[in-house]
GROMACS .gro file of C-alpha atoms in nm:
model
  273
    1UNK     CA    1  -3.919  -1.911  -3.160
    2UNK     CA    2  -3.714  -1.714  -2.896
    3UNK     CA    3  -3.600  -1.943  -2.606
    4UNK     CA    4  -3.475  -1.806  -2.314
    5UNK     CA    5  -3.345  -1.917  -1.956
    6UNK     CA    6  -3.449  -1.825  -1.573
    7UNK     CA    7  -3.441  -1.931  -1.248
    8UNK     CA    8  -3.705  -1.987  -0.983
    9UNK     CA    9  -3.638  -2.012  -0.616
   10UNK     CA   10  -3.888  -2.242  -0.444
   11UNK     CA   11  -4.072  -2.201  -0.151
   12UNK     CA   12  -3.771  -2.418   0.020
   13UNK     CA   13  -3.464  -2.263  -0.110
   14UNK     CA   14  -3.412  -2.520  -0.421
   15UNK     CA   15  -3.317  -2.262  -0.715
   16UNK     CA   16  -3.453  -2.481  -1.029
   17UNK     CA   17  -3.379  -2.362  -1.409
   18UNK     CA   18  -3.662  -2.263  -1.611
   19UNK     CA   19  -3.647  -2.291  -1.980
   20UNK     CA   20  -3.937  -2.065  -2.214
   21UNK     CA   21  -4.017  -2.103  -2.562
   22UNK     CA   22  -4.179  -1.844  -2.672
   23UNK     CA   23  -4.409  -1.821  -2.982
   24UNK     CA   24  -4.531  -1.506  -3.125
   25UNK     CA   25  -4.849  -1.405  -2.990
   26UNK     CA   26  -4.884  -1.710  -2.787
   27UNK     CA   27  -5.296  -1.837  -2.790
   28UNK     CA   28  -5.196  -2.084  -2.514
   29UNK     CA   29  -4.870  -2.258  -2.284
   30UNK     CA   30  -4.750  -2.607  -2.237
   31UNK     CA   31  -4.586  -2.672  -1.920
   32UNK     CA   32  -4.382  -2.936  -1.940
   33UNK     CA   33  -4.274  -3.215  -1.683
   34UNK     CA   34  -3.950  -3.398  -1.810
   35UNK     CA   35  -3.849  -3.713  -1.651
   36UNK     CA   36  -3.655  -3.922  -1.424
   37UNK     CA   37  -3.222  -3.839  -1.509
   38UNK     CA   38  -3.300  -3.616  -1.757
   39UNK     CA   39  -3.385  -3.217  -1.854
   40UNK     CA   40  -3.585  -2.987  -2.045
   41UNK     CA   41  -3.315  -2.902  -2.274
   42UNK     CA   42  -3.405  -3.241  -2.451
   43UNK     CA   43  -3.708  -3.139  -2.539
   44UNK     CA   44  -3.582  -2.801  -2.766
   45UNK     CA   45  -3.725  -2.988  -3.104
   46UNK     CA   46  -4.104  -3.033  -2.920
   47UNK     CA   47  -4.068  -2.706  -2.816
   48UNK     CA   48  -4.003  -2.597  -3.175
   49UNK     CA   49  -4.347  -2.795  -3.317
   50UNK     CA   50  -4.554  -2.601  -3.050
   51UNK     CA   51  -4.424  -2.275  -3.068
   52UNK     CA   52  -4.458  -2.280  -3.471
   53UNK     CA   53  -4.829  -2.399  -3.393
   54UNK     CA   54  -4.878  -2.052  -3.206
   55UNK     CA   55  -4.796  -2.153  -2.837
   56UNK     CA   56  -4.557  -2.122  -2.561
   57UNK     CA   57  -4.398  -2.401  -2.363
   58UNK     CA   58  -4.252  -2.368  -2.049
   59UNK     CA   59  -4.007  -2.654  -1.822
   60UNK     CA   60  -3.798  -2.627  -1.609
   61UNK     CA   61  -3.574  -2.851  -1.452
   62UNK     CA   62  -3.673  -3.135  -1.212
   63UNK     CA   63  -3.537  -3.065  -0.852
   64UNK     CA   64  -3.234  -3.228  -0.844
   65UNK     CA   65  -3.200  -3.231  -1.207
   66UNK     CA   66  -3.014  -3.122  -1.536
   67UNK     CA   67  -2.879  -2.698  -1.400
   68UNK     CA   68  -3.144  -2.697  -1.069
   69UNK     CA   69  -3.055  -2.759  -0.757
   70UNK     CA   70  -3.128  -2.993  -0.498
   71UNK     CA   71  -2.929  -3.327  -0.420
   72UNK     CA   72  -2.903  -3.552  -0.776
   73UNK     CA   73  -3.195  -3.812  -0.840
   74UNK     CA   74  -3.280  -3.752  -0.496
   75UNK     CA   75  -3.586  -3.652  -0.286
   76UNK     CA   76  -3.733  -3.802   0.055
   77UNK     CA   77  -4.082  -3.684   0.034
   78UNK     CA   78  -4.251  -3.710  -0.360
   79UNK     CA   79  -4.471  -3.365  -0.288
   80UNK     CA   80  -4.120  -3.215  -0.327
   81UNK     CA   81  -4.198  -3.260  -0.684
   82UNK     CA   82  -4.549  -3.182  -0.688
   83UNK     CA   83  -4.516  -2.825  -0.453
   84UNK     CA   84  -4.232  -2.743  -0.739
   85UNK     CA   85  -4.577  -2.819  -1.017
   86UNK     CA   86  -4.781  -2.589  -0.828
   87UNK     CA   87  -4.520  -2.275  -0.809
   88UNK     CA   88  -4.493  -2.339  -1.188
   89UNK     CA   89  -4.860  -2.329  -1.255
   90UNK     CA   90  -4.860  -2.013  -1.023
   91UNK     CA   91  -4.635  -1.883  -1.246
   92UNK     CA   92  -4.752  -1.956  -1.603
   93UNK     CA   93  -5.121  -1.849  -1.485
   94UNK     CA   94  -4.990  -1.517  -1.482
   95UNK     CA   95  -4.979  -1.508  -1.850
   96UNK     CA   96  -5.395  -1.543  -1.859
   97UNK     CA   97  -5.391  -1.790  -2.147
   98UNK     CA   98  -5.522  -2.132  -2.137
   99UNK     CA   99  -5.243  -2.380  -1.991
  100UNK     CA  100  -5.189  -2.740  -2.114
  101UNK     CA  101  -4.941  -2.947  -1.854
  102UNK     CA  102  -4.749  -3.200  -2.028
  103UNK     CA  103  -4.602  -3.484  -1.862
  104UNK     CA  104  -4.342  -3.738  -1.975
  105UNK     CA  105  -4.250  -4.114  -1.718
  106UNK     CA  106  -4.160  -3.938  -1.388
  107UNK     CA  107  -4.290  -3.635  -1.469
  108UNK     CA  108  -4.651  -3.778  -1.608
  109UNK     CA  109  -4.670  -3.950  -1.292
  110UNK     CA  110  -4.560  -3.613  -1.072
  111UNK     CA  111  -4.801  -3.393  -1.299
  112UNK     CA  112  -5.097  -3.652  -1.230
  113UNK     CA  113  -5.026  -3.644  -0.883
  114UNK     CA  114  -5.069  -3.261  -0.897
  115UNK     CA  115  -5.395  -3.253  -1.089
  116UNK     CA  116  -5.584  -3.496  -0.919
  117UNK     CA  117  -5.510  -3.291  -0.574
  118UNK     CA  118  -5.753  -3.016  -0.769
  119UNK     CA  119  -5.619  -2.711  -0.657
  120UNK     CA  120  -5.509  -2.427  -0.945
  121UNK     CA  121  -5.559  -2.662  -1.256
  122UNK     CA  122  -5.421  -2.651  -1.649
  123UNK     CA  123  -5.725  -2.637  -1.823
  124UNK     CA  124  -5.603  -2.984  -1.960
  125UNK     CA  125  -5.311  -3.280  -1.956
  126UNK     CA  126  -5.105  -3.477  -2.194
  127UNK     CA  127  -4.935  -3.769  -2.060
  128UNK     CA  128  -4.619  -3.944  -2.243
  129UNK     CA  129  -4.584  -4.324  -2.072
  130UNK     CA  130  -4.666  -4.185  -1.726
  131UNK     CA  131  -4.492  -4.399  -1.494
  132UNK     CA  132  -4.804  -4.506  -1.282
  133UNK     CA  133  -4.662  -4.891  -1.220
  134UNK     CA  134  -4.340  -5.079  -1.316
  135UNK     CA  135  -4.234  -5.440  -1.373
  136UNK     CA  136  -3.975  -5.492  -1.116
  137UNK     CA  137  -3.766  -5.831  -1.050
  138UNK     CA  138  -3.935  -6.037  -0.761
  139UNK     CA  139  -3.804  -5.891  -0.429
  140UNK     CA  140  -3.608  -5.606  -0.604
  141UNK     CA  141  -3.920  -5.372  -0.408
  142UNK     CA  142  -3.870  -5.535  -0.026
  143UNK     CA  143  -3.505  -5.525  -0.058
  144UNK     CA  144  -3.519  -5.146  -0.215
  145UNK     CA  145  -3.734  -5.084   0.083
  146UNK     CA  146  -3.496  -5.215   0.330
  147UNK     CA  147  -3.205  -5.046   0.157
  148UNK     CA  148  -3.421  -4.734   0.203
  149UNK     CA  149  -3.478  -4.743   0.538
  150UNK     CA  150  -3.066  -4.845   0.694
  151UNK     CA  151  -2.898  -4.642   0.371
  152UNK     CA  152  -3.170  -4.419   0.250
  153UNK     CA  153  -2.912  -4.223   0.028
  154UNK     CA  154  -2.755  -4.515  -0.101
  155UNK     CA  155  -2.755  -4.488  -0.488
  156UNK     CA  156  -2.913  -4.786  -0.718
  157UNK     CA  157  -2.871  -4.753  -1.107
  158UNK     CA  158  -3.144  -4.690  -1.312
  159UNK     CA  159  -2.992  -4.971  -1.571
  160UNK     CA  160  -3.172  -4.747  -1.821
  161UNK     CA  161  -3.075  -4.945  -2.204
  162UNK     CA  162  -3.055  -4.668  -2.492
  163UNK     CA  163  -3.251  -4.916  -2.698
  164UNK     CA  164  -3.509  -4.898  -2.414
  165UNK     CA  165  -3.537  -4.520  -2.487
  166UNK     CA  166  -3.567  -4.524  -2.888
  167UNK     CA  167  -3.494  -4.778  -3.164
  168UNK     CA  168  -3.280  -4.484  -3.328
  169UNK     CA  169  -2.943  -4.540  -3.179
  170UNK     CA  170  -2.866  -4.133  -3.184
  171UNK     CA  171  -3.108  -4.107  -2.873
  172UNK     CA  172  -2.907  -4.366  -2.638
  173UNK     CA  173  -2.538  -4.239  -2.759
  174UNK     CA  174  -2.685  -3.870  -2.683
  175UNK     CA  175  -2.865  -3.990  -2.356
  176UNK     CA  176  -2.535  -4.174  -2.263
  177UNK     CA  177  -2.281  -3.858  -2.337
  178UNK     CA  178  -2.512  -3.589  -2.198
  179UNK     CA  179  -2.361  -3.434  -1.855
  180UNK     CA  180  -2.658  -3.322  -1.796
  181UNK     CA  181  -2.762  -3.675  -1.748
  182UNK     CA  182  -2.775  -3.887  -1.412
  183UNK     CA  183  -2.830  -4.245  -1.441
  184UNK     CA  184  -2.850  -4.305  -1.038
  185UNK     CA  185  -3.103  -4.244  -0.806
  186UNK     CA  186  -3.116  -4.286  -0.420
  187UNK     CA  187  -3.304  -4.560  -0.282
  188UNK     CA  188  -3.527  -4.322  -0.065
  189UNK     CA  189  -3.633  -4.162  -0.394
  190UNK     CA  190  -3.736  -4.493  -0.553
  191UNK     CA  191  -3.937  -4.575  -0.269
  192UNK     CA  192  -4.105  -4.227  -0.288
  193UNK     CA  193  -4.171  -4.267  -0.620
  194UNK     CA  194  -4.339  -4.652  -0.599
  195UNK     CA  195  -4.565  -4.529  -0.288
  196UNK     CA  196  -4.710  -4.212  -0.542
  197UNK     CA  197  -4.755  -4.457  -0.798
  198UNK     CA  198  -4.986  -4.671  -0.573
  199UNK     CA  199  -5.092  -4.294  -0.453
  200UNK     CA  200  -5.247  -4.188  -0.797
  201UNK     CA  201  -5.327  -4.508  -0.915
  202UNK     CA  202  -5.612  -4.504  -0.589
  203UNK     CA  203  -5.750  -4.185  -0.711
  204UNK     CA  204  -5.789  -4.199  -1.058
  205UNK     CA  205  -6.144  -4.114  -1.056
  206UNK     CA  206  -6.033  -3.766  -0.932
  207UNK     CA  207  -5.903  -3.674  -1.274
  208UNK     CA  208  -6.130  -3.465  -1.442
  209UNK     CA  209  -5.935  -3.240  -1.672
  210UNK     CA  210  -5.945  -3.341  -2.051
  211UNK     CA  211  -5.644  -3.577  -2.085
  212UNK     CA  212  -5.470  -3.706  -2.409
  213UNK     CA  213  -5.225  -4.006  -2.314
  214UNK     CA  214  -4.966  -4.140  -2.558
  215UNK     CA  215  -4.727  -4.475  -2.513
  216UNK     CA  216  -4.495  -4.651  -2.724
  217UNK     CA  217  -4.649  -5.022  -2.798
  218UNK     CA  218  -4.315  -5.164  -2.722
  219UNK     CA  219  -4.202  -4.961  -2.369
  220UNK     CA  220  -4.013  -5.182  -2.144
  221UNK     CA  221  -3.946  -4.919  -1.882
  222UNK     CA  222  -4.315  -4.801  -1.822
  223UNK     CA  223  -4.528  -5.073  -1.988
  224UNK     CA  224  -4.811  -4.997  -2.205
  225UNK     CA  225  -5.070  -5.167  -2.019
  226UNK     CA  226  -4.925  -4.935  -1.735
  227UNK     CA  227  -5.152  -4.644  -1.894
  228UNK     CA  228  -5.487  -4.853  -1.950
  229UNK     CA  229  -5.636  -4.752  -1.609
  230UNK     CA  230  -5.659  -4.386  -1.764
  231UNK     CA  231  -5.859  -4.540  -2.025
  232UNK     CA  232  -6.153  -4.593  -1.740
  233UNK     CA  233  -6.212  -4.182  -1.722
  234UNK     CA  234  -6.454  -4.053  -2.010
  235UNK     CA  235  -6.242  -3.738  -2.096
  236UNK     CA  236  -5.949  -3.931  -2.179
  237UNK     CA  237  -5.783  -4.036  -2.520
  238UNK     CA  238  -5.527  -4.257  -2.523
  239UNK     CA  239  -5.300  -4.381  -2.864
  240UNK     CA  240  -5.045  -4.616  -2.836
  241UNK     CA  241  -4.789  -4.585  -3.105
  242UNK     CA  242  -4.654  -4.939  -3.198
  243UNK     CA  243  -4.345  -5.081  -3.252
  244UNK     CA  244  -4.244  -4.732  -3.043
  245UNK     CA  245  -3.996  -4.756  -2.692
  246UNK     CA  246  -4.041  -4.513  -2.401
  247UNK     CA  247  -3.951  -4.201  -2.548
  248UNK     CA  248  -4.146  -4.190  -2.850
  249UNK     CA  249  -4.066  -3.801  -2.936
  250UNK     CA  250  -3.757  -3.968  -2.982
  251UNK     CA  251  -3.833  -4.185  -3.176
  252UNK     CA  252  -3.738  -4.280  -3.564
  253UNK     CA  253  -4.121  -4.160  -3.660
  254UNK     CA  254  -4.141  -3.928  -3.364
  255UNK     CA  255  -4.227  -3.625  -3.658
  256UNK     CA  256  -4.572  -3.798  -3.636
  257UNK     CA  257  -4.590  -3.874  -3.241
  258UNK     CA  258  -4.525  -3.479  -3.207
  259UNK     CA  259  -4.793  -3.383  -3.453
  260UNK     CA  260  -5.057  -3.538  -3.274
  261UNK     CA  261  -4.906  -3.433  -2.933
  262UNK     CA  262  -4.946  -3.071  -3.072
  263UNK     CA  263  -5.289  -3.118  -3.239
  264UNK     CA  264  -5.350  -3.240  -2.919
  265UNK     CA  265  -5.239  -2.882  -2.727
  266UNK     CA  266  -5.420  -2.695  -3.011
  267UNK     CA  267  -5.721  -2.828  -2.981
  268UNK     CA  268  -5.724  -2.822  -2.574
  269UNK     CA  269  -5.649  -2.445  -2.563
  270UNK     CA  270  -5.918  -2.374  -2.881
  271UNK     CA  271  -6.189  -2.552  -2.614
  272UNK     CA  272  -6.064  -2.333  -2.324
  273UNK     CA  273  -6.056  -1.972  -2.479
   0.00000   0.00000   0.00000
């Protein structure tokens, strides 16, 4: 595997970092779709599994996240995220081999939101606990709104637990200690972010793409029963992994969660060549 580092300038001026992984001979790419606070570089040991099964991956960094640019954890209008998901696809069609977007919280819910607008599709999707829906303290979403609207840059902590991430404790120290890392968002951007859940979750029935969705059995952040409404599409398969938290790559047995991720991507691209 050969990993190397790039930048893309978007069609707005935000320079975002773009990480490759390249296999040898690559028979298809993963574009990956990190999450809320964090980056791609997290995600060097998937990378690793999917390049040694004979494909590329691709991320870059959120706007606003890990090296891009863009104001931290912070966005006013969600297709921010979803216009940056279209100059990537742009991109990795150039390569003329089948492409599998993969999707993790945040960035399941921004790739969904992408997909089921139907223009320049991956040929499929893999979603890790895509944050379609959240359990929120009563009134925490009227007061976030209001907050929003008089101090829409006003920054509210994620209150992200490392134990809420993975039960191995390496995960949350790492999370915790990474500079990289940004644990507050502005209030305008969780607003954006609750209206495109509601969004996608009214236009499920446009995804048509083969989709393989995976969720921890005991994620507090994006709960499991979050992803059922996926389940109502007939080309989508969706495992929940028990006794697993959010980030189940992460996880203690995540060997096995990134196995099936990668059968997963193998199998996709072997149906689209």
């Amino acid at each position: 595997m050969t990993s190397t580092t790039t930048t893309h300038v978007t069609r707005d001026g935000v320079s975002l970092v773009v990480r490759t992984w390249e296999a040898d001979n690559p028979q298809g790419v993963v574009l990956l779709v990190h999450g809320i606070s964090e980056h791609t570089s997290r995600y060097n040991h998937v990378a690793a599994a999917i390049t040694a099964a004979g494909l590329s991956m691709v991320g870059f960094d959120l706007r606003g996240h890990g090296e891009s640019g863009g104001p931290r954890i912070d966005v006013e209008d969600f297709g921010s995220f979803v216009g940056d998901v279209g100059e990537m696809m742009a991109l990795v069609r150039t390569r003329q081999i089948p492409v599998v977007m993969y999707g993790h919280s945040l960035g399941g819910l921004i790739s969904l939101s992408y997909v089921v607008e139907g223009n320049n599709l991956p040929d499929a999707l893999i979603l890790s606990a895509p944050a379609l829906g959240a359990k929120l303290p009563p009134g925490l979403e009227t007061v976030g709104r209001l907050i929003a609207k008089v101090a829409p840059k006003f920054r509210l902590p994620t209150s992200v637990k490392g134990s809420q991430l993975s039960s191995d404790p390496a995960v949350g120290e790492a999370y915790f200690a990474d500079p990289l890392v940004v644990t507050k968002s502005t209030a305008r951007m969780g607003v954006a972010v609750l209206d495109a859940m509601k969004a996608v979750r009214l236009r499920i029935n446009d995804l048509d793409i083969p989709t393989y969705v995976f969720h921890g059995g005991d994620d507090t952040l994006i709960p499991t029963e979050v992803s059922e409404i996926l389940e109502s599409r007939p080309n989508v398969r969706r495992v929940v992994y028990p006794g697993m938290a959010h980030e189940t790559h992460n996880e203690v047995d995540k060997e096995r969660v990134i196995a099936d991720l990668v059968a997963a991507a193998k199998q996709f691209v072997a149906d689209a060549s």
